[in-house]
Amino acid sequence: MKDTFRGFLDLLFPARCRVCGVFSKNILCSSCLDSFSFIHPPICKRCGKPCNIEVDFCRDCRNRYKFSTVRSLGCYEGNLKTAIHEFKYRNARGLAKVFGEAMVDLMNNFEEAELVTYVPLSRKKQLKRGYNQAQLVAKEIAKITNLPCGSTLTRIVEEVDQAKLSCEQRGRNVKGVFVFNDKKNISGKSPLLIDDVFTTGSTVDECSKVLLKAGAKKVFVLTVARVANI
């Protein structure tokens, strides 16, 4: 009966790709997935930024960040940018599985990671949205890798939306915003921190500072996308 009802709903409301709108049995069609601006070498080995030649540190990240390594699935542009907007603002939660499965291919950069965690939303924003997109992706990655996953940070300040600020303002905007919430013992461990978009790195760097102060050995960062040029 359940399968019959599901089939009836599919006839009435056939699934469409959340990016291009074509009929698709999946939330994202293969053409849109293939069109993502995936990041490939050469890159900066630390911050994952696309470079002309491979470097250990690019000029953007030298002596700047507290996390050890960050990697991103693709550049924040084109259909990947559209998919992230659908995921964050239009309740396309099913994209968490798509992103998580694709991001697992980058896990060879994080062989020391012992647990998966994520950047928290403010209480107000999470209540409005109904979910934390970084948490959903983190759960998918943890499920595939068999790593433990959980909350380690709490956002205690309702700061101004980072997207509305300049690079310099972003760093100041997240100062003191996060606290360690003691739900996970991370002493001597190396967590993998998940977020949706790496822009200036201010948010994940502030999270990393808190995790390191709480006893983390190293902090690794993995995001769905990154801005190619800060």
GROMACS .gro file of C-alpha atoms in nm:
model
  230
    1MET     CA    1   0.000   0.000   0.000
    2LYS     CA    2   0.282   0.238   0.092
    3ASP     CA    3   0.463   0.172  -0.238
    4THR     CA    4   0.141   0.221  -0.432
    5PHE     CA    5   0.080   0.557  -0.261
    6ARG     CA    6   0.438   0.662  -0.331
    7GLY     CA    7   0.396   0.570  -0.698
    8PHE     CA    8   0.073   0.771  -0.712
    9LEU     CA    9   0.249   1.076  -0.567
   10ASP     CA   10   0.533   1.038  -0.816
   11LEU     CA   11   0.280   1.049  -1.101
   12LEU     CA   12   0.115   1.361  -0.962
   13PHE     CA   13   0.435   1.535  -0.859
   14PRO     CA   14   0.726   1.392  -1.063
   15ALA     CA   15   1.068   1.464  -0.917
   16ARG     CA   16   1.275   1.739  -1.069
   17CYS     CA   17   1.640   1.833  -1.042
   18ARG     CA   18   1.670   2.114  -0.788
   19VAL     CA   19   1.919   2.299  -1.005
   20CYS     CA   20   1.795   2.283  -1.365
   21GLY     CA   21   1.438   2.165  -1.311
   22VAL     CA   22   1.440   1.871  -1.554
   23PHE     CA   23   1.252   1.556  -1.458
   24SER     CA   24   1.489   1.339  -1.259
   25LYS     CA   25   1.457   1.041  -1.025
   26ASN     CA   26   1.727   1.208  -0.814
   27ILE     CA   27   1.729   1.543  -0.639
   28LEU     CA   28   2.019   1.642  -0.863
   29CYS     CA   29   2.048   1.523  -1.223
   30SER     CA   30   2.374   1.376  -1.350
   31SER     CA   31   2.429   1.664  -1.594
   32CYS     CA   32   2.419   1.924  -1.316
   33LEU     CA   33   2.643   1.714  -1.093
   34ASP     CA   34   2.896   1.676  -1.374
   35SER     CA   35   2.887   2.051  -1.436
   36PHE     CA   36   3.012   2.139  -1.086
   37SER     CA   37   3.338   2.332  -1.087
   38PHE     CA   38   3.531   2.062  -0.899
   39ILE     CA   39   3.870   2.164  -0.763
   40HIS     CA   40   4.170   1.972  -0.895
   41PRO     CA   41   4.546   2.017  -0.848
   42PRO     CA   42   4.749   2.229  -0.858
   43ILE     CA   43   4.631   2.376  -0.528
   44CYS     CA   44   4.766   2.521  -0.207
   45LYS     CA   45   4.829   2.216   0.013
   46ARG     CA   46   4.706   2.397   0.321
   47CYS     CA   47   4.397   2.597   0.226
   48GLY     CA   48   4.304   2.410  -0.094
   49LYS     CA   49   4.292   2.722  -0.309
   50PRO     CA   50   4.345   2.659  -0.684
   51CYS     CA   51   4.693   2.781  -0.781
   52ASN     CA   52   4.910   2.792  -1.094
   53ILE     CA   53   5.158   2.560  -0.925
   54GLU     CA   54   5.127   2.342  -0.615
   55VAL     CA   55   5.253   2.519  -0.301
   56ASP     CA   56   5.271   2.431   0.068
   57PHE     CA   57   5.133   2.772   0.167
   58CYS     CA   58   4.981   3.036  -0.055
   59ARG     CA   59   5.004   3.406   0.024
   60ASP     CA   60   4.645   3.401   0.151
   61CYS     CA   61   4.702   3.142   0.423
   62ARG     CA   62   5.068   3.180   0.528
   63ASN     CA   63   5.078   3.252   0.905
   64ARG     CA   64   4.705   3.318   0.901
   65TYR     CA   65   4.499   3.016   1.007
   66LYS     CA   66   4.494   2.785   1.308
   67PHE     CA   67   4.345   2.482   1.131
   68SER     CA   68   4.587   2.235   0.972
   69THR     CA   69   4.431   2.166   0.632
   70VAL     CA   70   4.117   2.259   0.443
   71ARG     CA   71   3.974   2.103   0.128
   72SER     CA   72   3.662   2.189  -0.070
   73LEU     CA   73   3.467   1.992  -0.326
   74GLY     CA   74   3.446   2.275  -0.579
   75CYS     CA   75   3.447   2.647  -0.644
   76TYR     CA   76   3.149   2.849  -0.526
   77GLU     CA   77   3.012   2.935  -0.869
   78GLY     CA   78   2.777   2.813  -1.140
   79ASN     CA   79   2.556   2.514  -1.069
   80LEU     CA   80   2.737   2.425  -0.746
   81LYS     CA   81   2.652   2.767  -0.606
   82THR     CA   82   2.289   2.722  -0.715
   83ALA     CA   83   2.274   2.378  -0.552
   84ILE     CA   84   2.410   2.517  -0.224
   85HIS     CA   85   2.148   2.793  -0.227
   86GLU     CA   86   1.875   2.531  -0.281
   87PHE     CA   87   2.022   2.325   0.002
   88LYS     CA   88   2.044   2.615   0.250
   89TYR     CA   89   1.745   2.830   0.170
   90ARG     CA   90   1.488   2.613  -0.011
   91ASN     CA   91   1.478   2.301   0.204
   92ALA     CA   92   1.661   2.074  -0.042
   93ARG     CA   93   1.791   1.858   0.244
   94GLY     CA   94   1.840   1.560   0.014
   95LEU     CA   95   2.144   1.736  -0.132
   96ALA     CA   96   2.330   1.658   0.191
   97LYS     CA   97   2.366   1.299   0.073
   98VAL     CA   98   2.485   1.409  -0.273
   99PHE     CA   99   2.744   1.645  -0.125
  100GLY     CA  100   2.854   1.400   0.144
  101GLU     CA  101   2.911   1.115  -0.100
  102ALA     CA  102   3.116   1.340  -0.329
  103MET     CA  103   3.318   1.493  -0.045
  104VAL     CA  104   3.424   1.153   0.087
  105ASP     CA  105   3.662   1.132  -0.210
  106LEU     CA  106   3.866   1.404  -0.036
  107MET     CA  107   3.905   1.207   0.287
  108ASN     CA  108   4.253   1.088   0.189
  109ASN     CA  109   4.364   1.436   0.301
  110PHE     CA  110   4.234   1.369   0.652
  111GLU     CA  111   4.365   1.026   0.748
  112GLU     CA  112   4.435   1.153   1.101
  113ALA     CA  113   4.075   1.268   1.157
  114GLU     CA  114   3.912   1.081   1.445
  115LEU     CA  115   3.566   1.238   1.458
  116VAL     CA  116   3.338   1.455   1.246
  117THR     CA  117   3.184   1.778   1.372
  118TYR     CA  118   3.035   2.090   1.214
  119VAL     CA  119   2.995   2.467   1.233
  120PRO     CA  120   2.683   2.544   1.439
  121LEU     CA  121   2.409   2.786   1.341
  122SER     CA  122   2.264   3.039   1.580
  123ARG     CA  123   1.948   2.923   1.758
  124LYS     CA  124   1.742   3.187   1.574
  125LYS     CA  125   1.871   3.088   1.230
  126GLN     CA  126   1.830   2.715   1.293
  127LEU     CA  127   1.472   2.761   1.414
  128LYS     CA  128   1.392   2.968   1.105
  129ARG     CA  129   1.559   2.726   0.860
  130GLY     CA  130   1.460   2.409   1.044
  131TYR     CA  131   1.800   2.242   1.006
  132ASN     CA  132   2.175   2.304   1.001
  133GLN     CA  133   2.308   2.227   0.653
  134ALA     CA  134   2.663   2.164   0.780
  135GLN     CA  135   2.531   1.912   1.034
  136LEU     CA  136   2.342   1.721   0.764
  137VAL     CA  137   2.654   1.691   0.549
  138ALA     CA  138   2.864   1.593   0.851
  139LYS     CA  139   2.625   1.309   0.932
  140GLU     CA  140   2.645   1.176   0.576
  141ILE     CA  141   3.025   1.180   0.580
  142ALA     CA  142   3.038   1.013   0.921
  143LYS     CA  143   2.796   0.745   0.802
  144ILE     CA  144   3.017   0.655   0.507
  145THR     CA  145   3.349   0.671   0.694
  146ASN     CA  146   3.224   0.511   1.019
  147LEU     CA  147   3.369   0.801   1.217
  148PRO     CA  148   3.180   0.928   1.522
  149CYS     CA  149   2.986   1.250   1.460
  150GLY     CA  150   2.852   1.508   1.698
  151SER     CA  151   2.821   1.866   1.812
  152THR     CA  152   3.130   2.019   1.972
  153LEU     CA  153   3.054   2.390   1.946
  154THR     CA  154   2.773   2.628   2.040
  155ARG     CA  155   2.717   2.965   1.875
  156ILE     CA  156   2.640   3.204   2.160
  157VAL     CA  157   2.618   3.531   1.969
  158GLU     CA  158   2.371   3.624   1.694
  159GLU     CA  159   2.626   3.791   1.470
  160VAL     CA  160   2.567   3.981   1.146
  161ASP     CA  161   2.539   3.755   0.839
  162GLN     CA  162   2.893   3.703   0.708
  163ALA     CA  163   2.777   3.733   0.346
  164LYS     CA  164   2.701   4.102   0.405
  165LEU     CA  165   3.050   4.189   0.532
  166SER     CA  166   3.392   4.266   0.388
  167CYS     CA  167   3.687   4.031   0.439
  168GLU     CA  168   3.822   4.240   0.727
  169GLN     CA  169   3.480   4.269   0.891
  170ARG     CA  170   3.421   3.893   0.872
  171GLY     CA  171   3.714   3.820   1.102
  172ARG     CA  172   3.593   4.064   1.367
  173ASN     CA  173   3.234   3.949   1.330
  174VAL     CA  174   3.303   3.593   1.452
  175LYS     CA  175   3.534   3.678   1.745
  176GLY     CA  176   3.399   3.517   2.061
  177VAL     CA  177   3.094   3.377   1.880
  178PHE     CA  178   3.166   3.008   1.953
  179VAL     CA  179   3.223   2.812   2.274
  180PHE     CA  180   3.313   2.448   2.329
  181ASN     CA  181   3.003   2.263   2.449
  182ASP     CA  182   3.167   1.961   2.619
  183LYS     CA  183   2.945   1.706   2.442
  184LYS     CA  184   3.251   1.539   2.294
  185ASN     CA  185   3.586   1.467   2.454
  186ILE     CA  186   3.833   1.596   2.195
  187SER     CA  187   4.143   1.608   2.412
  188GLY     CA  188   4.435   1.485   2.201
  189LYS     CA  189   4.203   1.410   1.907
  190SER     CA  190   4.188   1.558   1.558
  191PRO     CA  191   3.835   1.655   1.452
  192LEU     CA  192   3.717   1.710   1.096
  193LEU     CA  193   3.510   2.030   1.088
  194ILE     CA  194   3.239   2.054   0.820
  195ASP     CA  195   3.092   2.373   0.673
  196ASP     CA  196   2.914   2.466   0.352
  197VAL     CA  197   3.127   2.744   0.202
  198PHE     CA  198   3.482   2.860   0.269
  199THR     CA  199   3.507   3.230   0.185
  200THR     CA  200   3.774   3.406   0.392
  201GLY     CA  201   3.808   3.118   0.637
  202SER     CA  202   3.720   3.341   0.933
  203THR     CA  203   3.437   3.120   1.061
  204VAL     CA  204   3.615   2.784   1.046
  205ASP     CA  205   3.933   2.943   1.182
  206GLU     CA  206   3.749   3.082   1.484
  207CYS     CA  207   3.592   2.739   1.540
  208SER     CA  208   3.937   2.582   1.511
  209LYS     CA  209   4.079   2.815   1.777
  210VAL     CA  210   3.806   2.708   2.021
  211LEU     CA  211   3.858   2.338   1.946
  212LEU     CA  212   4.235   2.365   1.986
  213LYS     CA  213   4.192   2.549   2.315
  214ALA     CA  214   3.962   2.265   2.427
  215GLY     CA  215   4.245   2.017   2.369
  216ALA     CA  216   4.221   1.915   2.003
  217LYS     CA  217   4.550   1.797   1.857
  218LYS     CA  218   4.477   1.928   1.507
  219VAL     CA  219   4.169   2.059   1.328
  220PHE     CA  220   4.094   1.966   0.968
  221VAL     CA  221   3.829   2.146   0.762
  222LEU     CA  222   3.615   2.015   0.476
  223THR     CA  223   3.359   2.229   0.293
  224VAL     CA  224   3.122   2.178   0.003
  225ALA     CA  225   3.263   2.479  -0.182
  226ARG     CA  226   3.509   2.763  -0.156
  227VAL     CA  227   3.544   3.105  -0.311
  228ALA     CA  228   3.832   3.068  -0.554
  229ASN     CA  229   3.977   3.413  -0.495
  230ILE     CA  230   3.948   3.578  -0.154
   0.00000   0.00000   0.00000
